[in-house]
Amino acid sequence: MISIVEREPIPGPPARSASAAEHKITAMLEASGVRVGGERPWDIRVHNPDFYERVLAHGNLGAGESYMEGWWDVDALDEFFARILRSDSTSHLGTLDTLALSLYSRLVNRQSPERAQTVAHTHYDLGNDVYEAMLGRRMQYTCAYWQQATSLDEAQENKLRLIGRKLYLRPGMTVLDMGGGFGGLAQYLAAEHGCRVVTYNISKEQVDYGRKLCRGLPVRFEQQDYRKAVEEKSQFDRVVAVGLCEHIGYKNYRSFLELAHQLLRDQGLFLLHTIGGNYSETNTDAWVDRYIFPNGMVPSITQLGAAMEKLWVMEDWHNFGPDYDRTLRAWWNNFAQAWPRLRGHYSEIFYRMWRYYLLSCAGTFRARKLQLWQIVLSKGDLPSYAPVR
Amino acid sequence: MISIVEREPIPGPPARSASAAEHKITAMLEASGVRVGGERPWDIRVHNPDFYERVLAHGNLGAGESYMEGWWDVDALDEFFARILRSDSTSHLGTLDTLALSLYSRLVNRQSPERAQTVAHTHYDLGNDVYEAMLGRRMQYTCAYWQQATSLDEAQENKLRLIGRKLYLRPGMTVLDMGGGFGGLAQYLAAEHGCRVVTYNISKEQVDYGRKLCRGLPVRFEQQDYRKAVEEKSQFDRVVAVGLCEHIGYKNYRSFLELAHQLLRDQGLFLLHTIGGNYSETNTDAWVDRYIFPNGMVPSITQLGAAMEKLWVMEDWHNFGPDYDRTLRAWWNNFAQAWPRLRGHYSEIFYRMWRYYLLSCAGTFRARKLQLWQIVLSKGDLPSYAPVR
């Protein structure tokens, strides 16, 4: 469980005119079509007037933390975010905290193997009850594919089938699954395509879950950082990385793509499924970094393109970002529905944090600030590749 | 018509041991599975032993020029190239000439509006009889889409329909066509989708041809550099650039994508159809630069990705590079078939140059060293985009 109380205390607002801050933030919100105290679902209600100072001083981090503490509320948090982000009028609010994070990430490799453990502990080793309530039957903690689907379960089934079709699998093929999640993809590949799968994942909770899920199937779990796959004795017919790249960090994209290349047999295929950004950054949102995905960041086309050069041929680049909006809202609905059962084990602050996480992300995808990419790569030794949608 | 005799004379081979060069080149070819004097279609016959020195001294430029002059021959020139390129054993041969070109392209903007005229005169204003013989009914001088097609005409029809479907056209929409070719795309968009089209193209021959083709249709031709489109009075519902990007040059990608953005209405779509490379370069092959496309170069993912940042959302990136192999072979077959009619107006050297051009490019695509990309871009203000294949 994430323990918010262990964090250092948040400094109080500096000695500044509250009304000036209120005026500034209110004007910014108005420019985005959001009214303080308005009637529409995306209008906000401010319960603590210190909210304005805190957002001005700490940007996204201040907005998120003050939301968690109940200083403000909004019915349609996702739509609030979509509107704010579309208008870009508040983009400079992130400045202070994001700048510090940006400098820090340039100085150290935030996604070193040691630091990678942090995200496993704080996020993925959160009690599985939350994920079981939220993710649906296949326990897929990545974007679903909603084409011709009406429910989350159908859409996640669709996503697995889409990956299977894009990989042109045959029974007996070996697949390296870097990241692995709760083992749902490994199970699907082994049970429905007859593949032999090796999965690398640093989260103990996820690996324990996956081992149970895949009992009796030819799936080997390694509770190890993906970089340890370098020790594998033989190459694989296929390599997949679904939702791993967001944790890798821009300094490691090249070595990640080199590793996948080294571990892929000739004439093989590598499918990379990742959230993507519209431009190059070196860090994530400060609130998300602190509470949800420590040390995460999303790649850009430029960053991945540079990391691919002279290694890979890009066979297909599929963007279905808007499907993540729908996926996140489905997760939120599931979580909210399960809350009466879960509330004994989690605080109200956790509830608000989780809501802020899922719905702010949904709004970010709706505003098209984030994308969801499935990229199929080959070594350039295939006569051709037929893309699948 | 391209006049080869006006070029400066090619220097003779330097004073070097011919047998050493022969040994080196022969070994390189052997490593690629090509034998001098062998029996297979991709084995070569050397008629002039100076060939080895010339290739050693001038790389691709020497190979191409000595081919034009009849110093060597090969039945399956396309497959010869595919094998050479796949093995990479000769990649350092291009060194000398390519290096000079690379330095030069860094110092000057090789694709300035003034220099852009060069390619119009030397290539696109070549007699239309060659293109009419070669390109098929729709006069499409870009890659066809061969899915479910059995002839070049079907595949080019397919390509036009693919572009139409990707653009989600409605009657009355305005389309800016940057590059334009022989007007076949403008004709298709106007006649079959009811669009109003404006085309920018610097080639007089092409514009004259296009004006005839589009008589009576709402198509306006501007015989101008694409950069002149900045003077258009209103924005367009759609922007397309099919086969233009290869002439733009890496220094101009950003301003090109800015221009397209500026000229596209909100909620619009921009389709960019271009040859692409697997890694970033700043120039093209020295032979192609001299004889076929002066000042051309193909973009990489990294270069285009960087040029897109904070302007565009990449909605879809389709690669059908292997279709260019088939397209180029179809062009060659058409040309070879028409040669008895054409030979009165063109020299034997032109015939060999044209063969070298079409079949070496076919082999390059077959070896997967070049790709064909259709990239759909939006301003990030669409709720979603459904990709089409």
PDB file of N, CA and C in Angstrom, chain A residues 172-254:
ATOM      1  N   GLY A 172       4.910 -23.296 -30.843  1.00  0.00           N
ATOM      2  CA  GLY A 172       6.290 -23.674 -30.581  1.00  0.00           C
ATOM      3  C   GLY A 172       7.264 -22.501 -30.596  1.00  0.00           C
ATOM      4  N   MET A 173       6.786 -21.351 -31.032  1.00  0.00           N
ATOM      5  CA  MET A 173       7.681 -20.192 -31.045  1.00  0.00           C
ATOM      6  C   MET A 173       8.048 -19.783 -29.620  1.00  0.00           C
ATOM      7  N   THR A 174       9.253 -19.251 -29.482  1.00  0.00           N
ATOM      8  CA  THR A 174       9.673 -18.733 -28.190  1.00  0.00           C
ATOM      9  C   THR A 174       9.466 -17.217 -28.165  1.00  0.00           C
ATOM     10  N   VAL A 175       8.965 -16.733 -27.033  1.00  0.00           N
ATOM     11  CA  VAL A 175       8.683 -15.302 -26.899  1.00  0.00           C
ATOM     12  C   VAL A 175       9.331 -14.773 -25.623  1.00  0.00           C
ATOM     13  N   LEU A 176      10.077 -13.684 -25.755  1.00  0.00           N
ATOM     14  CA  LEU A 176      10.587 -12.973 -24.583  1.00  0.00           C
ATOM     15  C   LEU A 176       9.641 -11.825 -24.283  1.00  0.00           C
ATOM     16  N   ASP A 177       9.105 -11.817 -23.073  1.00  0.00           N
ATOM     17  CA  ASP A 177       8.132 -10.804 -22.648  1.00  0.00           C
ATOM     18  C   ASP A 177       8.827  -9.919 -21.616  1.00  0.00           C
ATOM     19  N   MET A 178       9.248  -8.729 -22.048  1.00  0.00           N
ATOM     20  CA  MET A 178       9.974  -7.849 -21.131  1.00  0.00           C
ATOM     21  C   MET A 178       8.984  -6.933 -20.432  1.00  0.00           C
ATOM     22  N   GLY A 179       8.898  -7.065 -19.125  1.00  0.00           N
ATOM     23  CA  GLY A 179       7.940  -6.278 -18.343  1.00  0.00           C
ATOM     24  C   GLY A 179       6.907  -7.207 -17.725  1.00  0.00           C
ATOM     25  N   GLY A 180       6.089  -7.789 -18.550  1.00  0.00           N
ATOM     26  CA  GLY A 180       5.291  -8.943 -18.140  1.00  0.00           C
ATOM     27  C   GLY A 180       4.004  -8.682 -17.393  1.00  0.00           C
ATOM     28  N   GLY A 181       3.917  -7.613 -16.627  1.00  0.00           N
ATOM     29  CA  GLY A 181       2.690  -7.343 -15.887  1.00  0.00           C
ATOM     30  C   GLY A 181       2.281  -8.514 -15.006  1.00  0.00           C
ATOM     31  N   PHE A 182       0.972  -8.768 -14.941  1.00  0.00           N
ATOM     32  CA  PHE A 182       0.452  -9.854 -14.103  1.00  0.00           C
ATOM     33  C   PHE A 182       0.472 -11.200 -14.824  1.00  0.00           C
ATOM     34  N   GLY A 183       1.178 -11.284 -15.929  1.00  0.00           N
ATOM     35  CA  GLY A 183       1.315 -12.564 -16.614  1.00  0.00           C
ATOM     36  C   GLY A 183       0.196 -12.871 -17.596  1.00  0.00           C
ATOM     37  N   GLY A 184      -0.704 -11.931 -17.798  1.00  0.00           N
ATOM     38  CA  GLY A 184      -1.847 -12.171 -18.682  1.00  0.00           C
ATOM     39  C   GLY A 184      -1.463 -12.374 -20.139  1.00  0.00           C
ATOM     40  N   LEU A 185      -0.475 -11.621 -20.597  1.00  0.00           N
ATOM     41  CA  LEU A 185      -0.027 -11.768 -21.980  1.00  0.00           C
ATOM     42  C   LEU A 185       0.696 -13.099 -22.151  1.00  0.00           C
ATOM     43  N   ALA A 186       1.562 -13.427 -21.188  1.00  0.00           N
ATOM     44  CA  ALA A 186       2.285 -14.713 -21.247  1.00  0.00           C
ATOM     45  C   ALA A 186       1.294 -15.867 -21.300  1.00  0.00           C
ATOM     46  N   GLN A 187       0.274 -15.803 -20.465  1.00  0.00           N
ATOM     47  CA  GLN A 187      -0.750 -16.856 -20.447  1.00  0.00           C
ATOM     48  C   GLN A 187      -1.432 -16.963 -21.803  1.00  0.00           C
ATOM     49  N   TYR A 188      -1.809 -15.813 -22.341  1.00  0.00           N
ATOM     50  CA  TYR A 188      -2.488 -15.797 -23.643  1.00  0.00           C
ATOM     51  C   TYR A 188      -1.596 -16.406 -24.732  1.00  0.00           C
ATOM     52  N   LEU A 189      -0.326 -15.986 -24.762  1.00  0.00           N
ATOM     53  CA  LEU A 189       0.587 -16.464 -25.801  1.00  0.00           C
ATOM     54  C   LEU A 189       0.827 -17.972 -25.683  1.00  0.00           C
ATOM     55  N   ALA A 190       0.935 -18.455 -24.436  1.00  0.00           N
ATOM     56  CA  ALA A 190       1.200 -19.881 -24.214  1.00  0.00           C
ATOM     57  C   ALA A 190      -0.062 -20.710 -24.454  1.00  0.00           C
ATOM     58  N   ALA A 191      -1.181 -20.258 -23.878  1.00  0.00           N
ATOM     59  CA  ALA A 191      -2.393 -21.079 -23.928  1.00  0.00           C
ATOM     60  C   ALA A 191      -3.049 -21.033 -25.303  1.00  0.00           C
ATOM     61  N   GLU A 192      -3.052 -19.883 -25.943  1.00  0.00           N
ATOM     62  CA  GLU A 192      -3.822 -19.775 -27.187  1.00  0.00           C
ATOM     63  C   GLU A 192      -2.978 -19.812 -28.450  1.00  0.00           C
ATOM     64  N   HIS A 193      -1.677 -19.630 -28.323  1.00  0.00           N
ATOM     65  CA  HIS A 193      -0.818 -19.708 -29.518  1.00  0.00           C
ATOM     66  C   HIS A 193       0.229 -20.807 -29.409  1.00  0.00           C
ATOM     67  N   GLY A 194       0.279 -21.492 -28.293  1.00  0.00           N
ATOM     68  CA  GLY A 194       1.253 -22.576 -28.134  1.00  0.00           C
ATOM     69  C   GLY A 194       2.688 -22.103 -28.082  1.00  0.00           C
ATOM     70  N   CYS A 195       2.904 -20.873 -27.606  1.00  0.00           N
ATOM     71  CA  CYS A 195       4.270 -20.347 -27.528  1.00  0.00           C
ATOM     72  C   CYS A 195       4.915 -20.704 -26.189  1.00  0.00           C
ATOM     73  N   ARG A 196       6.240 -20.721 -26.178  1.00  0.00           N
ATOM     74  CA  ARG A 196       6.991 -20.857 -24.931  1.00  0.00           C
ATOM     75  C   ARG A 196       7.496 -19.458 -24.553  1.00  0.00           C
ATOM     76  N   VAL A 197       7.143 -19.029 -23.355  1.00  0.00           N
ATOM     77  CA  VAL A 197       7.345 -17.626 -22.985  1.00  0.00           C
ATOM     78  C   VAL A 197       8.303 -17.503 -21.804  1.00  0.00           C
ATOM     79  N   VAL A 198       9.184 -16.513 -21.877  1.00  0.00           N
ATOM     80  CA  VAL A 198      10.020 -16.140 -20.731  1.00  0.00           C
ATOM     81  C   VAL A 198       9.704 -14.687 -20.396  1.00  0.00           C
ATOM     82  N   THR A 199       9.407 -14.432 -19.121  1.00  0.00           N
ATOM     83  CA  THR A 199       8.964 -13.121 -18.678  1.00  0.00           C
ATOM     84  C   THR A 199       9.926 -12.537 -17.651  1.00  0.00           C
ATOM     85  N   TYR A 200      10.341 -11.297 -17.875  1.00  0.00           N
ATOM     86  CA  TYR A 200      11.154 -10.578 -16.888  1.00  0.00           C
ATOM     87  C   TYR A 200      10.317  -9.475 -16.268  1.00  0.00           C
ATOM     88  N   ASN A 201      10.270  -9.445 -14.943  1.00  0.00           N
ATOM     89  CA  ASN A 201       9.461  -8.454 -14.240  1.00  0.00           C
ATOM     90  C   ASN A 201      10.046  -8.295 -12.842  1.00  0.00           C
ATOM     91  N   ILE A 202      10.230  -7.065 -12.390  1.00  0.00           N
ATOM     92  CA  ILE A 202      10.844  -6.878 -11.066  1.00  0.00           C
ATOM     93  C   ILE A 202       9.823  -6.868  -9.937  1.00  0.00           C
ATOM     94  N   SER A 203       8.521  -6.840 -10.230  1.00  0.00           N
ATOM     95  CA  SER A 203       7.525  -6.764  -9.165  1.00  0.00           C
ATOM     96  C   SER A 203       7.209  -8.150  -8.603  1.00  0.00           C
ATOM     97  N   LYS A 204       7.491  -8.329  -7.310  1.00  0.00           N
ATOM     98  CA  LYS A 204       7.245  -9.627  -6.673  1.00  0.00           C
ATOM     99  C   LYS A 204       5.757  -9.984  -6.728  1.00  0.00           C
ATOM    100  N   GLU A 205       4.907  -9.017  -6.411  1.00  0.00           N
ATOM    101  CA  GLU A 205       3.457  -9.266  -6.406  1.00  0.00           C
ATOM    102  C   GLU A 205       2.979  -9.740  -7.774  1.00  0.00           C
ATOM    103  N   GLN A 206       3.464  -9.069  -8.819  1.00  0.00           N
ATOM    104  CA  GLN A 206       3.023  -9.425 -10.171  1.00  0.00           C
ATOM    105  C   GLN A 206       3.542 -10.803 -10.569  1.00  0.00           C
ATOM    106  N   VAL A 207       4.794 -11.075 -10.240  1.00  0.00           N
ATOM    107  CA  VAL A 207       5.373 -12.370 -10.614  1.00  0.00           C
ATOM    108  C   VAL A 207       4.654 -13.496  -9.867  1.00  0.00           C
ATOM    109  N   ASP A 208       4.382 -13.302  -8.589  1.00  0.00           N
ATOM    110  CA  ASP A 208       3.643 -14.321  -7.819  1.00  0.00           C
ATOM    111  C   ASP A 208       2.289 -14.590  -8.472  1.00  0.00           C
ATOM    112  N   TYR A 209       1.618 -13.497  -8.833  1.00  0.00           N
ATOM    113  CA  TYR A 209       0.307 -13.610  -9.467  1.00  0.00           C
ATOM    114  C   TYR A 209       0.425 -14.362 -10.800  1.00  0.00           C
ATOM    115  N   GLY A 210       1.403 -13.958 -11.603  1.00  0.00           N
ATOM    116  CA  GLY A 210       1.602 -14.563 -12.928  1.00  0.00           C
ATOM    117  C   GLY A 210       1.923 -16.044 -12.838  1.00  0.00           C
ATOM    118  N   ARG A 211       2.745 -16.411 -11.868  1.00  0.00           N
ATOM    119  CA  ARG A 211       3.116 -17.832 -11.748  1.00  0.00           C
ATOM    120  C   ARG A 211       1.882 -18.689 -11.494  1.00  0.00           C
ATOM    121  N   LYS A 212       0.985 -18.176 -10.655  1.00  0.00           N
ATOM    122  CA  LYS A 212      -0.257 -18.924 -10.402  1.00  0.00           C
ATOM    123  C   LYS A 212      -1.103 -19.002 -11.672  1.00  0.00           C
ATOM    124  N   LEU A 213      -1.210 -17.851 -12.340  1.00  0.00           N
ATOM    125  CA  LEU A 213      -2.043 -17.766 -13.544  1.00  0.00           C
ATOM    126  C   LEU A 213      -1.563 -18.723 -14.633  1.00  0.00           C
ATOM    127  N   CYS A 214      -0.257 -18.904 -14.717  1.00  0.00           N
ATOM    128  CA  CYS A 214       0.330 -19.667 -15.826  1.00  0.00           C
ATOM    129  C   CYS A 214       0.714 -21.086 -15.421  1.00  0.00           C
ATOM    130  N   ARG A 215       0.227 -21.542 -14.295  1.00  0.00           N
ATOM    131  CA  ARG A 215       0.565 -22.891 -13.847  1.00  0.00           C
ATOM    132  C   ARG A 215       0.239 -23.910 -14.952  1.00  0.00           C
ATOM    133  N   GLY A 216       1.196 -24.791 -15.206  1.00  0.00           N
ATOM    134  CA  GLY A 216       0.977 -25.823 -16.214  1.00  0.00           C
ATOM    135  C   GLY A 216       1.273 -25.395 -17.640  1.00  0.00           C
ATOM    136  N   LEU A 217       1.550 -24.119 -17.827  1.00  0.00           N
ATOM    137  CA  LEU A 217       1.862 -23.617 -19.174  1.00  0.00           C
ATOM    138  C   LEU A 217       3.378 -23.422 -19.314  1.00  0.00           C
ATOM    139  N   PRO A 218       3.893 -23.462 -20.537  1.00  0.00           N
ATOM    140  CA  PRO A 218       5.348 -23.294 -20.720  1.00  0.00           C
ATOM    141  C   PRO A 218       5.766 -21.830 -20.599  1.00  0.00           C
ATOM    142  N   VAL A 219       5.632 -21.307 -19.387  1.00  0.00           N
ATOM    143  CA  VAL A 219       6.007 -19.912 -19.111  1.00  0.00           C
ATOM    144  C   VAL A 219       7.011 -19.914 -17.961  1.00  0.00           C
ATOM    145  N   ARG A 220       8.148 -19.280 -18.178  1.00  0.00           N
ATOM    146  CA  ARG A 220       9.139 -19.133 -17.113  1.00  0.00           C
ATOM    147  C   ARG A 220       9.167 -17.676 -16.658  1.00  0.00           C
ATOM    148  N   PHE A 221       8.993 -17.461 -15.355  1.00  0.00           N
ATOM    149  CA  PHE A 221       9.042 -16.103 -14.801  1.00  0.00           C
ATOM    150  C   PHE A 221      10.401 -15.861 -14.164  1.00  0.00           C
ATOM    151  N   GLU A 222      10.981 -14.706 -14.498  1.00  0.00           N
ATOM    152  CA  GLU A 222      12.209 -14.277 -13.834  1.00  0.00           C
ATOM    153  C   GLU A 222      11.895 -12.988 -13.089  1.00  0.00           C
ATOM    154  N   GLN A 223      11.964 -13.031 -11.766  1.00  0.00           N
ATOM    155  CA  GLN A 223      11.733 -11.797 -11.017  1.00  0.00           C
ATOM    156  C   GLN A 223      13.025 -10.981 -11.029  1.00  0.00           C
ATOM    157  N   GLN A 224      13.237 -10.331 -12.153  1.00  0.00           N
ATOM    158  CA  GLN A 224      14.491  -9.653 -12.426  1.00  0.00           C
ATOM    159  C   GLN A 224      14.206  -8.410 -13.272  1.00  0.00           C
ATOM    160  N   ASP A 225      15.090  -7.458 -13.188  1.00  0.00           N
ATOM    161  CA  ASP A 225      15.096  -6.316 -14.095  1.00  0.00           C
ATOM    162  C   ASP A 225      15.226  -6.828 -15.536  1.00  0.00           C
ATOM    163  N   TYR A 226      14.553  -6.131 -16.474  1.00  0.00           N
ATOM    164  CA  TYR A 226      14.600  -6.596 -17.874  1.00  0.00           C
ATOM    165  C   TYR A 226      16.022  -6.698 -18.397  1.00  0.00           C
ATOM    166  N   ARG A 227      16.933  -5.917 -17.852  1.00  0.00           N
ATOM    167  CA  ARG A 227      18.320  -5.937 -18.330  1.00  0.00           C
ATOM    168  C   ARG A 227      19.027  -7.258 -18.068  1.00  0.00           C
ATOM    169  N   LYS A 228      18.472  -8.019 -17.096  1.00  0.00           N
ATOM    170  CA  LYS A 228      19.068  -9.324 -16.790  1.00  0.00           C
ATOM    171  C   LYS A 228      18.815 -10.335 -17.902  1.00  0.00           C
ATOM    172  N   ALA A 229      17.884 -10.029 -18.795  1.00  0.00           N
ATOM    173  CA  ALA A 229      17.595 -10.950 -19.900  1.00  0.00           C
ATOM    174  C   ALA A 229      18.824 -11.161 -20.787  1.00  0.00           C
ATOM    175  N   VAL A 230      19.797 -10.267 -20.646  1.00  0.00           N
ATOM    176  CA  VAL A 230      21.038 -10.410 -21.409  1.00  0.00           C
ATOM    177  C   VAL A 230      21.702 -11.762 -21.134  1.00  0.00           C
ATOM    178  N   GLU A 231      21.377 -12.344 -19.981  1.00  0.00           N
ATOM    179  CA  GLU A 231      21.989 -13.628 -19.615  1.00  0.00           C
ATOM    180  C   GLU A 231      21.272 -14.833 -20.231  1.00  0.00           C
ATOM    181  N   GLU A 232      20.175 -14.606 -20.936  1.00  0.00           N
ATOM    182  CA  GLU A 232      19.483 -15.719 -21.595  1.00  0.00           C
ATOM    183  C   GLU A 232      20.434 -16.438 -22.558  1.00  0.00           C
ATOM    184  N   LYS A 233      20.324 -17.766 -22.581  1.00  0.00           N
ATOM    185  CA  LYS A 233      21.271 -18.556 -23.375  1.00  0.00           C
ATOM    186  C   LYS A 233      20.953 -18.567 -24.868  1.00  0.00           C
ATOM    187  N   SER A 234      19.681 -18.391 -25.222  1.00  0.00           N
ATOM    188  CA  SER A 234      19.372 -18.418 -26.658  1.00  0.00           C
ATOM    189  C   SER A 234      18.445 -17.281 -27.044  1.00  0.00           C
ATOM    190  N   GLN A 235      18.420 -17.020 -28.340  1.00  0.00           N
ATOM    191  CA  GLN A 235      17.572 -15.948 -28.857  1.00  0.00           C
ATOM    192  C   GLN A 235      16.121 -16.407 -28.939  1.00  0.00           C
ATOM    193  N   PHE A 236      15.234 -15.436 -29.131  1.00  0.00           N
ATOM    194  CA  PHE A 236      13.797 -15.707 -29.167  1.00  0.00           C
ATOM    195  C   PHE A 236      13.227 -15.405 -30.556  1.00  0.00           C
ATOM    196  N   ASP A 237      12.149 -16.131 -30.889  1.00  0.00           N
ATOM    197  CA  ASP A 237      11.486 -15.868 -32.175  1.00  0.00           C
ATOM    198  C   ASP A 237      10.778 -14.524 -32.171  1.00  0.00           C
ATOM    199  N   ARG A 238      10.295 -14.137 -31.006  1.00  0.00           N
ATOM    200  CA  ARG A 238       9.577 -12.879 -30.882  1.00  0.00           C
ATOM    201  C   ARG A 238       9.976 -12.218 -29.563  1.00  0.00           C
ATOM    202  N   VAL A 239       9.980 -10.886 -29.564  1.00  0.00           N
ATOM    203  CA  VAL A 239      10.186 -10.132 -28.322  1.00  0.00           C
ATOM    204  C   VAL A 239       9.011  -9.158 -28.192  1.00  0.00           C
ATOM    205  N   VAL A 240       8.449  -9.070 -26.991  1.00  0.00           N
ATOM    206  CA  VAL A 240       7.399  -8.079 -26.743  1.00  0.00           C
ATOM    207  C   VAL A 240       7.748  -7.284 -25.487  1.00  0.00           C
ATOM    208  N   ALA A 241       7.392  -6.013 -25.528  1.00  0.00           N
ATOM    209  CA  ALA A 241       7.528  -5.168 -24.339  1.00  0.00           C
ATOM    210  C   ALA A 241       6.263  -4.326 -24.282  1.00  0.00           C
ATOM    211  N   VAL A 242       5.360  -4.692 -23.413  1.00  0.00           N
ATOM    212  CA  VAL A 242       4.055  -4.032 -23.327  1.00  0.00           C
ATOM    213  C   VAL A 242       4.003  -3.252 -22.020  1.00  0.00           C
ATOM    214  N   GLY A 243       4.096  -1.943 -22.109  1.00  0.00           N
ATOM    215  CA  GLY A 243       4.026  -1.114 -20.914  1.00  0.00           C
ATOM    216  C   GLY A 243       5.302  -1.089 -20.091  1.00  0.00           C
ATOM    217  N   LEU A 244       6.409  -1.482 -20.678  1.00  0.00           N
ATOM    218  CA  LEU A 244       7.694  -1.398 -19.972  1.00  0.00           C
ATOM    219  C   LEU A 244       8.405  -0.080 -20.292  1.00  0.00           C
ATOM    220  N   CYS A 245       8.315   0.332 -21.536  1.00  0.00           N
ATOM    221  CA  CYS A 245       9.128   1.452 -22.038  1.00  0.00           C
ATOM    222  C   CYS A 245       8.910   2.734 -21.224  1.00  0.00           C
ATOM    223  N   GLU A 246       7.723   2.887 -20.632  1.00  0.00           N
ATOM    224  CA  GLU A 246       7.409   4.071 -19.821  1.00  0.00           C
ATOM    225  C   GLU A 246       8.284   4.146 -18.564  1.00  0.00           C
ATOM    226  N   HIS A 247       8.918   3.039 -18.195  1.00  0.00           N
ATOM    227  CA  HIS A 247       9.750   3.018 -16.986  1.00  0.00           C
ATOM    228  C   HIS A 247      11.245   3.037 -17.303  1.00  0.00           C
ATOM    229  N   ILE A 248      11.585   3.069 -18.570  1.00  0.00           N
ATOM    230  CA  ILE A 248      12.965   2.818 -18.969  1.00  0.00           C
ATOM    231  C   ILE A 248      13.834   4.062 -18.916  1.00  0.00           C
ATOM    232  N   GLY A 249      13.287   5.194 -19.279  1.00  0.00           N
ATOM    233  CA  GLY A 249      14.074   6.433 -19.230  1.00  0.00           C
ATOM    234  C   GLY A 249      14.843   6.659 -20.517  1.00  0.00           C
ATOM    235  N   TYR A 250      14.878   7.916 -20.952  1.00  0.00           N
ATOM    236  CA  TYR A 250      15.439   8.216 -22.277  1.00  0.00           C
ATOM    237  C   TYR A 250      16.902   7.832 -22.413  1.00  0.00           C
ATOM    238  N   LYS A 251      17.628   7.825 -21.295  1.00  0.00           N
ATOM    239  CA  LYS A 251      19.047   7.458 -21.394  1.00  0.00           C
ATOM    240  C   LYS A 251      19.242   5.981 -21.690  1.00  0.00           C
ATOM    241  N   ASN A 252      18.192   5.197 -21.482  1.00  0.00           N
ATOM    242  CA  ASN A 252      18.321   3.745 -21.643  1.00  0.00           C
ATOM    243  C   ASN A 252      17.603   3.209 -22.888  1.00  0.00           C
ATOM    244  N   TYR A 253      16.993   4.090 -23.691  1.00  0.00           N
ATOM    245  CA  TYR A 253      16.265   3.588 -24.866  1.00  0.00           C
ATOM    246  C   TYR A 253      17.189   2.827 -25.814  1.00  0.00           C
ATOM    247  N   ARG A 254      18.366   3.391 -26.030  1.00  0.00           N
ATOM    248  CA  ARG A 254      19.272   2.744 -26.974  1.00  0.00           C
ATOM    249  C   ARG A 254      19.699   1.365 -26.472  1.00  0.00           C
TER     250      ARG A 254
END
